[in-house]
Amino acid sequence: MTQVADYVLSRLREWGVHRVYGYPGDGINGFLGAFDRAKNDPEFLQPRHEEMAAFMACGHAKFTDEVGVCMATSGPGAIHLLNGLYDAKLDHVPVVALVGQQRRTSLGADYQQEVDLATLFKDVSEYVQVCMTAAQARHLVDQAMRTAAATRGVATIIFPEDVQEEDAVTAPDRAHGSVFSGVGSYRGQVIPPVDDVRHAAEILNAGEKVAILAGQGARGAAAELVEVADLLGAGVAKALLGRDVLPDDLPFVTGPVGLLGSRASDDMIMKCDTLLMVGTGFPYAEWLPEEGKARVVQIDQDARRIGRRVPVDAGLAGDAREALRLLIPYLERKEDRTWRAGVEADVAEWWRILERQAHQRFDAINPQLVAWELSDRLPGGAILTADSGSGTTWWARQLRLRAGMRASLSGTLATMGPGVPYAIAARFAHPDRPVVAFVGDGAFQMNGMNEMITVARYADRLAGPPLVFCVLNNQDLNMVTWEQRAMGGDPKFPASQDLPDVPYAAYAELLGLTGIRCADPDEVGAAWDRALTADRPVVLEFVVDANVAPMPPHVMSDQAKNTAKALRHDPDRVGATAAAFRQKLAEFFEVRRHG
């Protein structure tokens, strides 16, 4: 007789789920037996930790536009999922979590590993329910999948052990209280009213210096964005989650914005008189026009998000592509291209600054050079992931994405840890595409090294196009170190910031992977060439200089004062001061030379 666990997996298969990331435990024993009987459809993929399973489900969803699915046992296993699920929630990614629970007869008795899971998952989930009887399984799976897809959020189903092992009920009795749900989610196009479109067009047509800020909600609207930017004579800056919305080789794409942003983006947004925000919830007021200095038009699928960052003069609640298509006929082409020409000149200047900064010499390898040398070597169709840390700055700035590439990171939660599991999930989902993860040594020590065991376990499945885990080894939790200096005015605190020097490449070799270690700046390009032509997954370790600061495009006065104060007593004050001075000098030289 088919058990509930078997039926749940078959129902997921009907929903198009063929891969579940999870870690075993006796709270999901019923499911483990069902996976064995399912003959790998869906297949159970085992990372080293439940948190990694949730990150992989999130990564799968990000790079496929499908619902990612993860699974964990009761109690501690379920708790471990939370960080990865919050990553999905905050980045608006559809993920379903299947979680075990103690048997129903033991609930309420403070039984071993008994946790109030419905309460635990309530905040992170758009939908959370406990399956209390076999007849519920069908509609709970259907509703969880439908909710995750519709809300682009997290849905959680909790299965007590004994329910998993009950005889399945594929169709409940036709009686009052029974539910007969079906497979399939449906996305309607949200279209803004014509009057709102006309009002937005009036504002944009009146602007003389128009800037566009695009986020992940603009993905799929590239052609429309380009046309609108051309009509308005505007440049386009990108929020981090919109990193791959438009390629970086377009001359009017100014790159990232904010603390990790470009000078070209910063200048454009600060000097514009009109800002068009498309599919982004960019939160930092200090990197947006001062209130009252620019008129704002915002497009967002969710009307609740319009106007929550800055006051808007016009809002278009709707799908970005459809809203832009409706807007285009009402836009007037700006004949004066002075603003656009200035934006493009600033973009060209910024790339020259980045090149000059990347080739500066320091005591160890300049981390900017690592990203710069990869940029021109990126294979077509590459998928790029990043972790959270100072390396994220170089990933955001120095890599020039081309059309057809994908890129993502933990944009809103900004948690450490997802760079490696995102990359693994991306490769499972797209075995024919190159994948490169950009990870700091802090995140790699935290959990990335463990996931190299996962890579080794599935090496035959992950072989093919390049799969490279680039590790920036600076023996410092570098982003926090610089935040201590710039925000707190405190010197580096070695007890919290120093990291052990671990032989990452040698560790990879122990696992049967390719390990490459580079400590010579003259060998950075050659190291990338070796990694991108290897016949197996690669850990590419670069020994980089921790004193190269991830400086913002403009340094605010309080940050400058705090950093100067901190460096007076900092153990790395000489190297950090010299490195910062040389970076700003390179920027000044380019501005002076072409200004």
XYZ file of C-alpha atoms in Angstrom:
595
model
C 0.000 0.000 0.000
C 1.280 3.494 -0.847
C 2.180 5.554 2.208
C 1.598 9.269 2.711
C 5.308 9.907 2.182
C 5.192 8.128 -1.197
C 2.141 10.106 -2.218
C 3.725 13.437 -1.230
C 6.742 12.718 -3.428
C 4.545 11.681 -6.343
C 2.487 14.840 -5.916
C 5.655 16.944 -5.933
C 6.661 15.171 -9.121
C 3.340 16.198 -10.663
C 4.250 19.766 -9.733
C 7.503 19.426 -11.670
C 9.773 18.910 -8.664
C 12.581 16.475 -9.494
C 15.129 17.419 -6.848
C 14.869 17.834 -3.077
C 17.790 19.048 -0.962
C 17.770 17.580 2.522
C 19.584 15.974 5.412
C 18.313 12.765 7.037
C 17.018 12.153 10.541
C 14.537 9.828 12.182
C 11.864 12.530 12.036
C 11.644 11.987 8.269
C 12.280 8.232 8.144
C 9.023 7.738 6.273
C 10.183 10.096 3.546
C 13.620 8.504 3.314
C 12.027 5.148 2.552
C 9.770 6.821 0.013
C 12.723 8.437 -1.751
C 14.315 5.012 -2.081
C 11.129 3.663 -3.626
C 10.811 6.723 -5.901
C 13.922 5.664 -7.861
C 15.436 9.161 -7.975
C 12.388 11.040 -9.182
C 12.359 13.200 -7.230
C 15.904 12.574 -6.090
C 17.212 13.271 -2.607
C 20.427 15.318 -2.670
C 22.387 15.366 0.563
C 24.443 18.432 1.548
C 26.439 18.485 4.783
C 23.971 20.568 6.785
C 20.297 21.491 6.694
C 21.106 25.182 6.318
C 22.927 24.298 3.111
C 19.860 22.391 1.925
C 17.746 25.529 2.323
C 20.375 27.655 0.550
C 20.463 25.127 -2.299
C 16.684 25.213 -2.618
C 16.903 29.018 -2.708
C 19.683 28.899 -5.306
C 17.706 26.440 -7.415
C 14.729 28.801 -7.383
C 16.873 31.821 -8.238
C 18.482 30.230 -11.267
C 15.482 28.316 -12.632
C 12.395 30.391 -11.738
C 10.975 27.141 -10.327
C 10.005 26.361 -6.743
C 12.978 25.042 -4.768
C 12.313 22.283 -2.235
C 14.247 21.360 0.908
C 13.676 18.871 3.703
C 14.811 18.372 7.293
C 14.072 16.215 10.279
C 12.242 17.385 13.385
C 13.654 19.609 16.125
C 17.274 20.622 15.468
C 17.160 19.714 11.794
C 14.163 21.932 11.256
C 15.775 24.792 13.154
C 18.858 24.554 10.945
C 16.766 25.371 7.870
C 15.798 28.814 9.072
C 18.707 30.940 7.831
C 18.413 29.637 4.283
C 14.642 30.045 4.358
C 14.933 33.645 5.546
C 17.328 34.223 2.666
C 14.574 33.023 0.313
C 11.884 35.063 2.068
C 13.794 38.334 1.975
C 14.936 37.911 -1.638
C 11.393 36.933 -2.718
C 12.272 33.426 -3.895
C 9.747 30.524 -3.977
C 10.813 27.680 -1.674
C 8.850 24.851 -0.035
C 10.201 23.259 3.149
C 9.086 19.770 4.190
C 9.770 19.196 7.875
C 9.427 16.155 10.128
C 7.785 16.169 13.562
C 7.415 13.731 16.445
C 4.500 11.305 16.410
C 1.120 12.857 17.158
C 0.694 10.786 20.320
C 3.818 12.364 21.850
C 3.069 15.985 21.023
C 2.577 18.199 24.039
C 4.630 15.950 26.307
C 7.964 17.795 25.988
C 9.131 14.790 24.022
C 12.686 14.523 22.728
C 13.279 16.960 19.822
C 9.723 18.268 20.149
C 9.619 21.881 18.995
C 6.572 24.012 18.220
C 7.371 24.028 14.514
C 4.241 25.867 13.404
C 5.251 28.802 15.592
C 8.918 28.483 14.612
C 8.174 28.747 10.893
C 5.306 31.221 11.134
C 7.349 34.352 10.469
C 9.484 32.971 7.654
C 6.567 31.326 5.839
C 3.732 32.689 3.743
C 1.997 29.386 4.457
C 2.631 26.869 7.242
C 0.501 23.868 8.143
C 0.772 20.565 10.021
C -0.437 17.474 8.170
C -2.553 15.787 10.853
C -4.176 13.110 8.687
C -3.467 11.341 5.419
C -6.382 13.004 3.649
C -4.744 16.428 4.121
C -1.537 15.610 2.251
C -2.892 16.297 -1.216
C -4.236 19.776 -0.612
C -1.361 20.791 1.686
C 1.228 19.997 -0.997
C -0.863 21.738 -3.629
C -1.411 24.820 -1.501
C 2.218 25.037 -0.407
C 3.495 24.857 -3.989
C 0.868 27.286 -5.219
C 1.506 29.759 -2.407
C 5.288 29.694 -2.806
C 4.983 30.310 -6.543
C 2.309 33.004 -6.255
C 3.890 34.979 -3.419
C 7.515 34.238 -4.319
C 7.988 33.244 -0.709
C 8.399 30.304 1.629
C 5.767 27.662 2.367
C 6.252 24.994 5.050
C 4.513 21.685 5.642
C 5.116 19.766 8.877
C 4.665 15.996 8.803
C 4.529 13.982 12.060
C 6.376 10.671 11.739
C 3.292 8.496 12.048
C 1.405 10.469 9.404
C 4.245 9.888 6.946
C 3.768 6.137 7.373
C -0.037 6.072 7.136
C -1.747 4.650 4.094
C -2.092 7.375 1.507
C -5.450 8.920 0.685
C -5.227 10.203 -2.866
C -8.843 11.341 -2.924
C -10.743 11.974 0.324
C -14.326 10.879 0.870
C -16.799 13.145 -0.851
C -18.160 14.671 2.327
C -18.498 17.997 4.047
C -15.029 19.257 4.995
C -13.140 17.337 2.310
C -10.931 19.294 -0.092
C -10.223 18.321 -3.698
C -7.332 20.476 -4.867
C -5.440 20.344 -8.143
C -1.947 20.763 -9.530
C -0.980 24.014 -11.226
C -0.112 27.592 -10.395
C -1.224 30.528 -12.483
C 0.378 33.923 -12.806
C -1.790 36.751 -14.028
C -0.274 39.878 -15.488
C -0.768 42.853 -13.206
C -1.248 45.892 -15.458
C -1.332 49.473 -14.165
C -4.250 51.736 -15.103
C -3.786 53.921 -18.189
C -4.197 57.132 -16.172
C -1.287 56.105 -13.948
C 0.823 55.316 -17.017
C 0.108 58.713 -18.562
C 0.942 60.495 -15.313
C 4.244 58.617 -15.029
C 5.079 59.470 -18.646
C 4.408 63.159 -18.032
C 6.911 63.182 -15.184
C 9.544 61.288 -17.154
C 9.065 63.470 -20.227
C 9.496 66.601 -18.124
C 12.796 65.402 -16.655
C 16.035 66.673 -18.166
C 18.381 64.364 -16.240
C 16.704 60.975 -15.934
C 18.270 58.046 -14.070
C 16.955 54.484 -13.944
C 17.536 52.096 -11.043
C 16.682 48.481 -11.904
C 16.350 45.517 -9.562
C 15.553 41.844 -9.888
C 11.912 42.678 -10.599
C 13.079 44.016 -13.980
C 14.495 40.649 -15.042
C 12.805 39.672 -18.286
C 12.291 43.292 -19.276
C 15.758 43.937 -20.721
C 14.586 45.022 -24.173
C 12.018 47.374 -22.698
C 14.533 48.854 -20.249
C 16.974 49.550 -23.064
C 14.265 51.232 -25.150
C 13.057 53.377 -22.258
C 16.630 54.378 -21.408
C 17.215 55.350 -25.022
C 14.036 57.419 -25.260
C 14.731 59.226 -21.997
C 18.455 59.628 -22.598
C 18.955 57.894 -19.252
C 21.601 55.704 -17.719
C 20.739 52.504 -15.850
C 22.152 51.588 -12.445
C 21.531 48.134 -10.983
C 20.728 46.985 -7.459
C 22.737 43.909 -6.475
C 19.858 41.481 -7.007
C 19.440 43.020 -10.450
C 23.094 42.378 -11.288
C 22.183 40.390 -14.411
C 19.130 42.376 -15.559
C 21.209 44.196 -18.202
C 24.715 43.344 -19.437
C 27.575 45.551 -18.294
C 28.949 46.078 -21.787
C 26.150 48.527 -22.629
C 27.755 52.009 -22.480
C 24.923 53.557 -20.455
C 24.823 50.843 -17.763
C 26.512 52.449 -14.775
C 26.798 49.259 -12.721
C 26.009 48.666 -9.067
C 24.725 51.292 -6.685
C 25.263 51.931 -2.995
C 28.097 51.000 -0.673
C 29.355 48.424 -3.184
C 28.471 50.631 -6.114
C 30.251 52.521 -8.842
C 31.154 56.170 -8.966
C 29.244 56.414 -12.266
C 26.045 55.178 -10.590
C 26.515 57.432 -7.612
C 27.107 60.548 -9.704
C 24.130 59.809 -11.951
C 21.660 59.205 -9.137
C 22.835 62.131 -7.025
C 22.683 64.567 -9.957
C 19.469 63.381 -11.634
C 16.272 65.415 -11.534
C 14.072 62.367 -12.211
C 14.496 58.785 -11.002
C 12.693 55.764 -12.463
C 12.844 52.763 -10.111
C 11.971 49.458 -11.777
C 11.467 46.287 -9.740
C 13.708 47.238 -6.849
C 13.317 47.785 -3.126
C 16.780 49.328 -2.732
C 16.723 50.423 0.911
C 19.576 52.864 1.510
C 18.396 56.475 1.600
C 21.939 57.866 1.603
C 22.486 56.448 -1.897
C 19.231 57.806 -3.315
C 18.435 61.436 -4.193
C 17.808 63.681 -1.226
C 14.112 64.066 -0.580
C 12.672 66.799 -2.767
C 15.693 66.970 -5.098
C 14.315 64.603 -7.760
C 10.916 63.439 -8.922
C 10.437 59.684 -8.592
C 8.470 57.168 -10.638
C 8.376 53.614 -9.295
C 7.267 50.380 -10.976
C 6.665 47.331 -8.793
C 4.592 44.189 -9.026
C 3.416 44.717 -5.455
C 1.633 48.015 -4.828
C 2.540 47.770 -1.137
C 6.197 48.331 -2.016
C 5.654 51.535 -3.983
C 6.751 54.574 -2.006
C 8.144 52.687 0.967
C 11.767 53.757 0.329
C 11.273 57.264 -1.053
C 8.176 59.385 -1.665
C 7.044 58.841 -5.259
C 5.397 61.244 -7.672
C 3.904 58.417 -9.722
C 3.581 54.709 -9.087
C 2.854 51.894 -11.524
C 1.681 48.718 -9.822
C 2.349 45.952 -12.296
C 4.715 43.570 -13.967
C 7.838 45.495 -15.023
C 7.811 44.306 -18.616
C 4.127 45.043 -19.153
C 4.322 48.400 -17.365
C 7.278 49.502 -19.495
C 5.535 48.344 -22.665
C 2.510 50.454 -21.750
C 4.732 53.400 -20.869
C 6.839 53.446 -24.055
C 4.179 54.877 -26.442
C 3.712 57.876 -24.135
C 7.415 58.703 -23.838
C 8.964 61.440 -25.941
C 12.478 60.947 -27.230
C 14.791 63.535 -25.698
C 16.683 65.323 -28.455
C 19.221 66.852 -26.080
C 21.603 63.962 -25.386
C 24.004 65.926 -23.189
C 22.973 64.106 -19.998
C 23.215 60.678 -21.657
C 26.608 61.504 -23.147
C 27.822 62.532 -19.705
C 26.591 59.290 -18.180
C 28.382 57.256 -20.833
C 31.577 59.250 -20.317
C 31.369 58.589 -16.580
C 30.884 54.859 -17.237
C 33.955 54.718 -19.490
C 35.966 56.634 -16.902
C 34.825 54.280 -14.130
C 36.010 51.207 -16.049
C 39.402 52.881 -16.511
C 39.540 53.600 -12.778
C 38.717 49.967 -11.995
C 41.410 48.740 -14.355
C 44.001 51.045 -12.834
C 42.999 50.085 -9.281
C 43.041 46.373 -10.147
C 46.636 46.555 -11.361
C 48.026 48.326 -8.322
C 50.594 46.280 -6.401
C 50.322 45.536 -2.680
C 52.045 43.187 -0.244
C 49.848 40.291 -1.359
C 47.639 39.929 -4.450
C 45.281 42.823 -5.039
C 41.810 41.197 -4.690
C 40.465 43.533 -7.365
C 42.864 41.934 -9.851
C 41.335 38.511 -9.183
C 37.923 39.691 -10.379
C 39.352 41.838 -13.179
C 41.310 38.925 -14.685
C 38.247 36.693 -14.549
C 36.010 39.242 -16.273
C 37.323 38.839 -19.833
C 37.693 35.092 -19.324
C 34.087 34.457 -18.312
C 32.658 31.704 -20.503
C 29.417 32.432 -22.312
C 26.289 31.630 -20.319
C 28.191 31.556 -17.027
C 26.320 31.553 -13.723
C 28.022 33.593 -11.007
C 27.427 33.468 -7.276
C 28.917 35.518 -4.481
C 29.050 35.322 -0.732
C 28.805 38.192 1.742
C 32.052 39.978 2.566
C 34.597 42.361 1.109
C 34.910 40.091 -1.938
C 31.316 40.947 -2.811
C 32.515 44.452 -3.676
C 34.959 43.199 -6.301
C 32.346 40.736 -7.642
C 29.862 43.599 -7.969
C 32.235 46.121 -9.526
C 34.999 44.417 -11.460
C 33.098 41.673 -13.311
C 31.623 42.804 -16.619
C 28.607 40.562 -17.219
C 27.550 39.842 -20.781
C 24.115 38.982 -22.140
C 22.969 35.485 -21.187
C 24.887 35.338 -17.915
C 23.164 34.955 -14.550
C 24.354 36.177 -11.173
C 23.000 36.264 -7.635
C 23.864 36.457 -3.961
C 22.094 36.949 -0.644
C 20.918 40.438 -1.478
C 18.645 41.354 1.423
C 19.593 39.105 4.324
C 23.237 39.465 3.262
C 24.063 36.336 5.183
C 27.388 34.561 5.019
C 27.280 31.090 3.560
C 25.158 30.896 0.392
C 27.867 31.430 -2.257
C 28.935 27.765 -2.411
C 25.507 26.080 -2.059
C 24.014 28.471 -4.624
C 26.731 27.386 -7.054
C 26.145 23.690 -6.389
C 22.400 24.061 -6.929
C 22.998 26.104 -10.082
C 25.166 23.333 -11.481
C 22.627 20.601 -10.662
C 19.933 22.687 -12.357
C 22.107 23.617 -15.356
C 24.692 20.861 -15.911
C 25.661 22.370 -19.274
C 26.562 25.842 -17.957
C 29.792 27.141 -16.373
C 29.451 28.137 -12.719
C 31.818 30.332 -10.694
C 31.449 31.102 -6.978
C 33.252 34.084 -5.419
C 33.777 33.389 -1.712
C 35.836 34.899 1.103
C 37.875 32.697 3.414
C 35.530 33.490 6.313
C 32.471 32.116 4.523
C 34.481 29.216 3.127
C 35.597 28.233 6.628
C 32.087 28.720 7.974
C 30.488 26.142 5.686
C 31.945 26.207 2.184
C 34.710 23.740 2.986
C 32.155 21.212 4.197
C 30.273 21.510 0.935
C 33.406 20.549 -0.980
C 32.670 17.089 0.440
C 29.270 17.347 -1.258
C 30.979 18.370 -4.503
C 33.326 15.389 -4.224
C 30.430 13.045 -3.505
C 28.572 14.138 -6.634
C 31.688 14.794 -8.717
C 30.457 12.665 -11.614
C 27.220 14.675 -11.736
C 28.990 18.015 -11.418
C 31.692 17.385 -14.025
C 31.544 19.085 -17.421
C 31.838 22.859 -17.997
C 33.899 24.827 -15.460
C 32.774 24.665 -11.837
C 35.109 26.941 -9.883
C 35.021 27.949 -6.222
C 37.247 31.021 -5.992
C 38.436 31.622 -2.411
C 39.943 34.974 -1.418
C 42.363 34.125 1.375
C 43.223 37.250 3.384
C 43.039 35.680 6.882
C 40.627 38.397 7.968
C 36.872 38.826 8.326
C 37.537 41.784 6.124
C 34.152 43.436 5.610
C 33.502 43.585 9.352
C 37.047 44.844 9.948
C 36.435 47.791 7.627
C 32.971 48.357 9.067
C 34.540 48.576 12.533
C 36.871 51.251 11.250
C 34.446 53.284 9.132
C 31.276 53.028 11.221
C 32.515 52.615 14.762
C 35.818 54.436 14.591
C 37.425 51.367 16.176
C 40.677 49.729 15.143
C 40.719 46.154 13.944
C 40.170 43.740 16.851
C 42.371 40.733 15.997
C 40.655 38.402 18.491
C 37.443 38.584 16.478
C 38.778 39.375 13.014
C 41.834 37.205 12.388
C 41.244 33.876 10.656
C 43.431 30.761 10.593
C 45.423 30.310 7.404
C 43.949 27.137 5.924
C 45.383 25.399 2.826
C 42.151 25.477 0.826
C 43.611 24.248 -2.459
C 45.427 21.390 -0.724
C 42.199 20.436 1.041
C 40.454 20.251 -2.322
C 43.167 17.924 -3.605
C 42.630 15.641 -0.582
C 38.999 15.297 -1.660
C 39.905 14.428 -5.253
C 39.069 17.863 -6.642
C 41.461 20.199 -8.419
C 43.186 22.623 -6.085
C 45.066 25.679 -7.366
C 46.834 28.140 -5.075
C 48.085 31.483 -6.358
C 50.143 33.956 -4.337
C 51.847 35.780 -7.231
C 50.034 38.709 -8.888
C 51.773 37.904 -12.171
C 50.132 34.456 -12.155
C 46.517 35.477 -11.509
C 45.447 35.236 -15.138
C 47.234 31.916 -15.638
C 45.580 30.530 -12.495
C 42.153 31.404 -13.913
C 43.112 29.760 -17.219
C 44.008 26.537 -15.412
C 40.799 26.597 -13.364
C 38.541 27.250 -16.351
C 40.052 24.374 -18.336
C 40.204 21.798 -15.519
C 38.518 18.436 -15.988
C 36.833 18.487 -12.571
C 35.513 20.973 -9.988
C 38.164 23.414 -8.772
C 38.996 25.252 -5.566
C 40.994 28.267 -6.731
C 42.710 29.946 -3.789
C 44.172 33.439 -4.091
C 46.290 34.883 -1.276
C 45.060 38.485 -1.262
C 45.834 41.642 0.664
C 43.415 42.440 3.513
C 44.414 46.110 3.463
C 42.695 46.839 0.142
C 39.562 48.546 1.399
C 36.123 47.996 -0.179
C 35.618 51.761 -0.308
C 32.263 53.252 -1.345
C 32.092 55.450 -4.454
C 32.042 58.500 -2.240
C 33.386 58.485 1.288
C 31.096 60.314 3.707
C 32.738 62.693 6.143
C 31.812 60.729 9.277
C 33.159 57.534 7.719
C 36.417 59.262 6.815
C 36.788 60.663 10.321
C 36.007 57.313 11.948
C 38.461 55.470 9.713
C 41.224 57.985 10.355
C 40.599 57.722 14.098
C 40.582 53.917 13.982
C 43.754 53.629 11.912
C 45.753 55.662 14.450
C 45.662 52.622 16.723
C 45.104 49.855 14.200
C 47.533 46.914 14.027
C 47.468 47.201 10.215
C 47.499 51.002 10.102
C 50.519 51.416 7.806
C 49.387 48.989 5.111
C 45.720 49.986 5.281
C 46.461 53.705 5.078
C 48.856 53.270 2.163
C 46.451 51.025 0.252
C 43.512 53.396 0.690
C 45.599 56.377 -0.400
C 46.806 54.587 -3.532
C 43.280 53.531 -4.528
C 41.984 57.091 -4.277
C 45.081 58.328 -6.105
C 44.291 56.012 -9.040
C 40.765 57.403 -9.153
C 42.009 60.988 -8.980
C 44.515 60.358 -11.781
C 41.856 59.082 -14.183
C 39.462 61.916 -13.379
C 42.219 64.481 -13.822
C 43.535 62.907 -17.041
C 40.139 62.723 -18.760
C 38.338 65.495 -16.926
